[in-house]
PDB file of C-alpha atoms in Angstrom:
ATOM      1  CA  UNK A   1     -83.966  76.837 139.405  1.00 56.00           C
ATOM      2  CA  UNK A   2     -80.657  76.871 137.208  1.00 69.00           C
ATOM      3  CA  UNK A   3     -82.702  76.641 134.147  1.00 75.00           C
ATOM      4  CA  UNK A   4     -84.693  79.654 134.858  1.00 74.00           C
ATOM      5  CA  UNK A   5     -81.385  81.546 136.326  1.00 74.00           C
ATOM      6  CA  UNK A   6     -80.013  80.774 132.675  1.00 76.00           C
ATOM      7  CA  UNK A   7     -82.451  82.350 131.339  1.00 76.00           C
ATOM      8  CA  UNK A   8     -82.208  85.169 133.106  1.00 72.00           C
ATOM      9  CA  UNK A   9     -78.992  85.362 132.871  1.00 75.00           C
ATOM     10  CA  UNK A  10     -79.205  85.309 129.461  1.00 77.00           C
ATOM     11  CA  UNK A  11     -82.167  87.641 129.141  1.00 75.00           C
ATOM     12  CA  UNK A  12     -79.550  90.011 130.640  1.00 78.00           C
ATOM     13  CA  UNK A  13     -76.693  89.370 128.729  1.00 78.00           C
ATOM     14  CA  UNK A  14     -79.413  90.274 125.085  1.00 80.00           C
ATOM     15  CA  UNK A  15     -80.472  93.067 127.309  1.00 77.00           C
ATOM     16  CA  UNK A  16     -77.102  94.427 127.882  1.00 72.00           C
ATOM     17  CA  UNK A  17     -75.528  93.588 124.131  1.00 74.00           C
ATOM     18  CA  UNK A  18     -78.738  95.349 122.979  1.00 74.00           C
ATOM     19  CA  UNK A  19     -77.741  98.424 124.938  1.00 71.00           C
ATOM     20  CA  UNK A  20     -74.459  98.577 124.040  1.00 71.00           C
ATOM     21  CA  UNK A  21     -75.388  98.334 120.152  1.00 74.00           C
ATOM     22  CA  UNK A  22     -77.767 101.264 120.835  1.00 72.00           C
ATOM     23  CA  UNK A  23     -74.817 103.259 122.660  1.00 67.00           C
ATOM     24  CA  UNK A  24     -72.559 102.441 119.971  1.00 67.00           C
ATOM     25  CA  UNK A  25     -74.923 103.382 117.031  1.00 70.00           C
ATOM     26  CA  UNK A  26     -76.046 106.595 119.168  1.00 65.00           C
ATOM     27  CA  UNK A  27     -72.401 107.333 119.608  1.00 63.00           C
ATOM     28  CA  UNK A  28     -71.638 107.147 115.655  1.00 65.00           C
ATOM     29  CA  UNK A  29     -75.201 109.268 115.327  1.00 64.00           C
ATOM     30  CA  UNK A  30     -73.664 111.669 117.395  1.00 59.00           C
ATOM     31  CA  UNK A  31     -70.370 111.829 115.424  1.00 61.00           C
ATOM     32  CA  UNK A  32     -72.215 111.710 111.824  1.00 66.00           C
ATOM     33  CA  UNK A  33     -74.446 114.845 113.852  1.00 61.00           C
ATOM     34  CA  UNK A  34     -71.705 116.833 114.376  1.00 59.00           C
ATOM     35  CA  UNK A  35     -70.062 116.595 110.817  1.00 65.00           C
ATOM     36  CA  UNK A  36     -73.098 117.573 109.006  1.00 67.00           C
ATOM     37  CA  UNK A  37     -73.811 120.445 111.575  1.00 63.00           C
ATOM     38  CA  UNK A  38     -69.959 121.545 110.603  1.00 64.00           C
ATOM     39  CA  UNK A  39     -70.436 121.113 107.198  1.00 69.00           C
ATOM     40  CA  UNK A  40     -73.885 123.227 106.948  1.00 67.00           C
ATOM     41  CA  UNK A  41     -72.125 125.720 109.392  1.00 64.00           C
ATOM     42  CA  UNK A  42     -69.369 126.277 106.416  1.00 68.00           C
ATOM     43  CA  UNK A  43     -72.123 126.120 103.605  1.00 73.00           C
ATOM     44  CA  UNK A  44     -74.630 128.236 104.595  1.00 73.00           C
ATOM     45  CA  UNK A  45     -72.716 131.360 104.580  1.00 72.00           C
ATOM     46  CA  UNK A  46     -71.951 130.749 101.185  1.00 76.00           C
ATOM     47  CA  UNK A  47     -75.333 130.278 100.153  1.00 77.00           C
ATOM     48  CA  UNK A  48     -76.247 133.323 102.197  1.00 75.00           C
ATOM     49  CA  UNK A  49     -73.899 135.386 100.389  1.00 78.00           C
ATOM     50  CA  UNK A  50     -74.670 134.229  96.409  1.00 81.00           C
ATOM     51  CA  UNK A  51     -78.479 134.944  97.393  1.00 81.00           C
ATOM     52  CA  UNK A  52     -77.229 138.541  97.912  1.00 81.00           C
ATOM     53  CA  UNK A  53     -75.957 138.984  95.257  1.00 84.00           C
ATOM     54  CA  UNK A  54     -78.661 137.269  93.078  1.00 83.00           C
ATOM     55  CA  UNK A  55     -81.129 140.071  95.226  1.00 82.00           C
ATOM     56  CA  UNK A  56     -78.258 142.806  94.162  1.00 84.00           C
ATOM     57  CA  UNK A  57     -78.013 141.867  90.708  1.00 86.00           C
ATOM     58  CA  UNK A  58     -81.855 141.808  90.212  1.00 84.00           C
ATOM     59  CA  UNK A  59     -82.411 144.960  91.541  1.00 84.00           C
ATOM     60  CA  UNK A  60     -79.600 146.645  89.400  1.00 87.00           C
ATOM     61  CA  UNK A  61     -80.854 144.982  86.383  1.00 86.00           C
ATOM     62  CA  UNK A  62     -84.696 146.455  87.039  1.00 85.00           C
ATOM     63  CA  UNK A  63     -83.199 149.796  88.003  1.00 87.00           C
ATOM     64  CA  UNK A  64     -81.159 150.006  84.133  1.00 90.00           C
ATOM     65  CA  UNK A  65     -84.048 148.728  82.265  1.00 89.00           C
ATOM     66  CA  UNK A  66     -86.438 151.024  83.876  1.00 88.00           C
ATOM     67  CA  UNK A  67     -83.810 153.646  83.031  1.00 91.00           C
ATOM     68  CA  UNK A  68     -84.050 152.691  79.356  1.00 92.00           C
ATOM     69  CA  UNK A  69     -87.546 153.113  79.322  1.00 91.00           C
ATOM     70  CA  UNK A  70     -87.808 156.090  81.069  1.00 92.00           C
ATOM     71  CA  UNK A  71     -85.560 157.012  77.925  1.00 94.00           C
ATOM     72  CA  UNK A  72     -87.280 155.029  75.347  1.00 93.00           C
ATOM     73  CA  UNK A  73     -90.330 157.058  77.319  1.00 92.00           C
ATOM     74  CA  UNK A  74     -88.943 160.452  76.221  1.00 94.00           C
ATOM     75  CA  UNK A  75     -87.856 159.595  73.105  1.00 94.00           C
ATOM     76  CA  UNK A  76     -91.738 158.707  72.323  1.00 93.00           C
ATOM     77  CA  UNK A  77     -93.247 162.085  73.072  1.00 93.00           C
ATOM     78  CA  UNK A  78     -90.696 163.765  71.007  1.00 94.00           C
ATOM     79  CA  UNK A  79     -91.625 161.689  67.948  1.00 93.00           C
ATOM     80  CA  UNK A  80     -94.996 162.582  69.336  1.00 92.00           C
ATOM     81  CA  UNK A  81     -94.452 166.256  68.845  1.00 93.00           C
ATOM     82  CA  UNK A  82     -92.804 165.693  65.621  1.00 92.00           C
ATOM     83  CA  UNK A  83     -95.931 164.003  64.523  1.00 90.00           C
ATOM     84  CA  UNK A  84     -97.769 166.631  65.029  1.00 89.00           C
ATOM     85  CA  UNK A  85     -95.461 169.051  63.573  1.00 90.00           C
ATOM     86  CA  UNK A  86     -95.451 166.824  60.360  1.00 88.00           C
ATOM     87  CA  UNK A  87     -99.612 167.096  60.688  1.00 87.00           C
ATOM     88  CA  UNK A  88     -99.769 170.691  60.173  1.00 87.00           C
ATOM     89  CA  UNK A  89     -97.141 171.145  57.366  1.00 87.00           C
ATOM     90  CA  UNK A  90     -99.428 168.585  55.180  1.00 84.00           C
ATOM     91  CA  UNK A  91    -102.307 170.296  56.017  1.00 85.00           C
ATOM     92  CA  UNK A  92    -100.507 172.824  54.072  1.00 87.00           C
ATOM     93  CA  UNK A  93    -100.104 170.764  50.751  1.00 87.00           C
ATOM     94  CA  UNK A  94    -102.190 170.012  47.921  1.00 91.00           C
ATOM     95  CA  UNK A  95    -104.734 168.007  49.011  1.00 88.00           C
ATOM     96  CA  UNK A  96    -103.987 164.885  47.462  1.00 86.00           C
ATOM     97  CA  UNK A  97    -100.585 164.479  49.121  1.00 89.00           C
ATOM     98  CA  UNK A  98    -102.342 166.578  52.413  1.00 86.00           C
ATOM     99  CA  UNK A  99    -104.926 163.194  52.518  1.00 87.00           C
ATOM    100  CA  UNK A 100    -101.764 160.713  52.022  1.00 87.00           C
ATOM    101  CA  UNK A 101     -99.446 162.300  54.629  1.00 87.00           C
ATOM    102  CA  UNK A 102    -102.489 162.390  56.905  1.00 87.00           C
ATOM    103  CA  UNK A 103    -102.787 158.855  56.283  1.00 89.00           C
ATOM    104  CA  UNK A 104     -99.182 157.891  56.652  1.00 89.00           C
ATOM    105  CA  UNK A 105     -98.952 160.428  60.097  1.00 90.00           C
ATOM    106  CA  UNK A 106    -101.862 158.733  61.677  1.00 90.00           C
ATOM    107  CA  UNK A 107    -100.344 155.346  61.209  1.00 92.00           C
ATOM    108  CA  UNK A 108     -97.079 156.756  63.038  1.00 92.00           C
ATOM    109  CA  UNK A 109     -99.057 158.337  65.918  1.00 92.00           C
ATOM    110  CA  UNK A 110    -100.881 154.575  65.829  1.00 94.00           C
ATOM    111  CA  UNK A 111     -97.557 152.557  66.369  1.00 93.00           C
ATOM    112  CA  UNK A 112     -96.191 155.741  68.209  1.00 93.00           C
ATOM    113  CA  UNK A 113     -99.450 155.280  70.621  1.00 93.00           C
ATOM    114  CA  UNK A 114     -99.191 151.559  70.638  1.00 94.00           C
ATOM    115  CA  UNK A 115     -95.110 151.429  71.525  1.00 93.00           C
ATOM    116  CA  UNK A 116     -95.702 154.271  74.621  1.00 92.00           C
ATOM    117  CA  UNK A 117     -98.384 151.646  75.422  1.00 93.00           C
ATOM    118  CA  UNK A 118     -95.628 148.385  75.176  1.00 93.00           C
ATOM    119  CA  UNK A 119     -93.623 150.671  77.508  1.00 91.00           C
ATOM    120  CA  UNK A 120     -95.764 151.266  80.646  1.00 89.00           C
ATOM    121  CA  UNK A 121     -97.004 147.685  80.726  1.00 89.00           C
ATOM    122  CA  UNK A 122     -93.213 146.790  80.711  1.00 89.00           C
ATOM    123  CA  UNK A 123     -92.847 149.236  84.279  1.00 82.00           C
ATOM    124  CA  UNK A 124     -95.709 147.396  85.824  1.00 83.00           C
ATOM    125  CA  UNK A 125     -94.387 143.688  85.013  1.00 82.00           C
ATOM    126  CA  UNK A 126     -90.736 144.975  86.511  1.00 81.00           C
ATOM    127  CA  UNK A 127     -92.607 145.199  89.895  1.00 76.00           C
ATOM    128  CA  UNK A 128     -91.456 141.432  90.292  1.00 73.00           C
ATOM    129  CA  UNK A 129     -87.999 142.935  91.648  1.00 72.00           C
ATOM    130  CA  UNK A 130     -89.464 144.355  94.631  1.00 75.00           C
ATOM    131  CA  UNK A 131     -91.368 140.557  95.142  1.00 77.00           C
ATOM    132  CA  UNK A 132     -88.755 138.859  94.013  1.00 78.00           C
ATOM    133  CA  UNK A 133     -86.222 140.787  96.279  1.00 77.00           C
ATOM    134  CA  UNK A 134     -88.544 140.384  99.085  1.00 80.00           C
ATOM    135  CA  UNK A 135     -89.071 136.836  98.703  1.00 80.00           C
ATOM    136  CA  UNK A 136     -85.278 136.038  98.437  1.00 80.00           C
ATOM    137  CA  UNK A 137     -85.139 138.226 101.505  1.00 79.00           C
ATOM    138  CA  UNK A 138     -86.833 135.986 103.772  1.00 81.00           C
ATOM    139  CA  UNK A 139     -84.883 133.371 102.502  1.00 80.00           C
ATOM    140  CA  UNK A 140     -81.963 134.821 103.880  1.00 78.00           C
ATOM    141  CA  UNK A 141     -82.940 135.506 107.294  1.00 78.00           C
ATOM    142  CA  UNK A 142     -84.408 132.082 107.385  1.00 78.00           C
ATOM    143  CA  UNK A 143     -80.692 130.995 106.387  1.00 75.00           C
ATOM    144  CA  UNK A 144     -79.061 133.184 108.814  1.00 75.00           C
ATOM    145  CA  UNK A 145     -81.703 131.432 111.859  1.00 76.00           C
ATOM    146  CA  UNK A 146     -80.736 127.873 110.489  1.00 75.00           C
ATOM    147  CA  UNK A 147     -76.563 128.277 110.570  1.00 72.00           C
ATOM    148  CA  UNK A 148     -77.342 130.747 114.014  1.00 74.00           C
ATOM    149  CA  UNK A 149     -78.667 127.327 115.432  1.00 75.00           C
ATOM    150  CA  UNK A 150     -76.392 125.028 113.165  1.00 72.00           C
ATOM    151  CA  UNK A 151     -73.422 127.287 115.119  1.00 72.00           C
ATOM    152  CA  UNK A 152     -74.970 126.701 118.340  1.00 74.00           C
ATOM    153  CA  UNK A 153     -75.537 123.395 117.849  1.00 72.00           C
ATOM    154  CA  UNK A 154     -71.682 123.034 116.986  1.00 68.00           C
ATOM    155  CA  UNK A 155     -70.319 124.722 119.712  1.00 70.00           C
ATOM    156  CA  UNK A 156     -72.442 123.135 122.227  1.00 70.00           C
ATOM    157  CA  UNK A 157     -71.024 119.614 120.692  1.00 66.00           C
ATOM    158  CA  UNK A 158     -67.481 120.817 119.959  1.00 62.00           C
ATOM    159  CA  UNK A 159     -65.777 122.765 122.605  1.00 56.00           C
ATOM    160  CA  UNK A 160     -65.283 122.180 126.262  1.00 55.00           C
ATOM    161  CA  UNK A 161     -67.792 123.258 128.874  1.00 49.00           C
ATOM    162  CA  UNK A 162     -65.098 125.265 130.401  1.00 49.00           C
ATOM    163  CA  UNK A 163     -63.227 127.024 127.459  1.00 54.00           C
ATOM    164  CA  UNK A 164     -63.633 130.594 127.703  1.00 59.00           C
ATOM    165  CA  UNK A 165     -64.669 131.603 124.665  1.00 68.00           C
ATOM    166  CA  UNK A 166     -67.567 129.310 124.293  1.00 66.00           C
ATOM    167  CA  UNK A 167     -69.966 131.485 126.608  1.00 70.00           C
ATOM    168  CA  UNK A 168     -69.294 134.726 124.946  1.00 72.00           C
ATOM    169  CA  UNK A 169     -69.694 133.215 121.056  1.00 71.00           C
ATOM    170  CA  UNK A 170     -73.020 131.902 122.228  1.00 70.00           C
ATOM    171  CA  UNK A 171     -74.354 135.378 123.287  1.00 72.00           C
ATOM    172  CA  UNK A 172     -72.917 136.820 119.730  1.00 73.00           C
ATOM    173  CA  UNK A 173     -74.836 134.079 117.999  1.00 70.00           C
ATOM    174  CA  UNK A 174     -77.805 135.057 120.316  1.00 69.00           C
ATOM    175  CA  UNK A 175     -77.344 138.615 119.771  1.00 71.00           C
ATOM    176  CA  UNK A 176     -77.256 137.398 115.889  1.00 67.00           C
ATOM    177  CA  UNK A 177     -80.123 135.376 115.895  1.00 59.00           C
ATOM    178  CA  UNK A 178     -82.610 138.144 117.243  1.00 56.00           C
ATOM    179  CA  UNK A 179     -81.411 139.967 113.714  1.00 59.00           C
ATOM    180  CA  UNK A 180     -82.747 139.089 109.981  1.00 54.00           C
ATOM    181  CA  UNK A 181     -79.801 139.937 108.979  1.00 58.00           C
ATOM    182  CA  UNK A 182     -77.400 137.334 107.701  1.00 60.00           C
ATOM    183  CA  UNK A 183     -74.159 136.258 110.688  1.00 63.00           C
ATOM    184  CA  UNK A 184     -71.298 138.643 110.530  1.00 65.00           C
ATOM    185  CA  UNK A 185     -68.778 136.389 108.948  1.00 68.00           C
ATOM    186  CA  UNK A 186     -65.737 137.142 111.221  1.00 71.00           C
ATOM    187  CA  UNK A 187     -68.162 135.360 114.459  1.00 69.00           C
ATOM    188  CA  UNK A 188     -68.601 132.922 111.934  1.00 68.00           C
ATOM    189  CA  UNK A 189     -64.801 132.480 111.206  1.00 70.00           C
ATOM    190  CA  UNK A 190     -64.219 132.525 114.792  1.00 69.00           C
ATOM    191  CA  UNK A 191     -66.237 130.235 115.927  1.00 69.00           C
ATOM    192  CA  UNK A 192     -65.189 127.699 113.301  1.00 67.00           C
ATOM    193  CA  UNK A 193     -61.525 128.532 113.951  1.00 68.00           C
ATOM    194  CA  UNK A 194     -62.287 127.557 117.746  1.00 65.00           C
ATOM    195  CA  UNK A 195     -64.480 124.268 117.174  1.00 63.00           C
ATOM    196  CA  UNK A 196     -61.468 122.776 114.481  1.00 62.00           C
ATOM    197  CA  UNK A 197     -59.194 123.889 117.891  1.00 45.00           C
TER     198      UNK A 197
END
């Protein structure tokens, strides 16, 4: 009977150590947890914000180049005009030189034709902004949802049950989170202000 109480006794004792290793490691889990939700908490924003102005930036640039070619645009017809102004002055000349201007006019309206061409396909290819600004677009909001829940996440791990501040930054981040929109950085200040507390 001792032998088999020795075992069980020592069945317990592996039983118990093995718990206690899985408290401990859950414990440091835990810890390690909480440092990378702090960390992404402080990151994100910042991510948030460049991808603004990368969606900024891209639209400004699209909006000057299609400027220039709405320019460039004008600037065609008028040398379209003045071809044809130049067309009916050499009809006017001897026609030897008539038959060469002809010749050299109709290679102008040619590249003239071919450059107005160049142009419109260049409008059409700067649709990308409005895709491109779309995409990144999403990508924000899905930031905003991730640091909305890495924030939650942090003050549900960081603060007291009972401080007083906790309930109300959770309905901001809830308000927040119903929004694509990326977190209004002073809640995010706040709240970071209040978990380093």
């Amino acid at each position: 009977m001792s032998s088999k109480w020795n075992d069980v006794m020592g069945n317990i004792k592996e039983e118990l150590s093995n718990l206690a290793r899985f408290v401990d490691n859950t414990r440091k889990g835990i810890e390690t947890f909480e440092t990378t939700v702090m960390e992404g908490a402080e990151r994100i924003p910042e991510a948030s914000n460049q991808l603004k102005t990368v969606t900024g930036d891209l639209e400004n640039a699209a909006n000057n180049i299609m400027t220039i070619l709405e320019g460039l645009i004008d600037e065609n017809e008028k040398i379209g005009h003045k071809v044809t102004a130049l067309s009916e002055w050499a009809q006017a000349l001897p026609p030897a030189q008539a038959a060469n201007g002809a010749e050299l006019l109709a290679g102008i309206e040619a590249l003239n034709a071919a450059t107005k061409q160049r142009m419109m396909e260049m409008f059409g290819h700067l649709s990308f902004h409005d895709l491109s600004g779309q995409k990144l677009k999403k990508v924000i909001a899905s930031f905003a949802a991730v640091e909305t829940r890495l924030l939650e996440m942090a003050l549900n791990l960081g603060i007291e049950q009972g401080a007083e501040n906790k309930g109300d930054m959770l309905r901001e981040l809830k308000d927040a989170g119903a929004k694509t929109d990326p977190l209004n950085q002073n809640l995010v200040d706040k709240i970071l202000k209040e978990l380093e507390a």
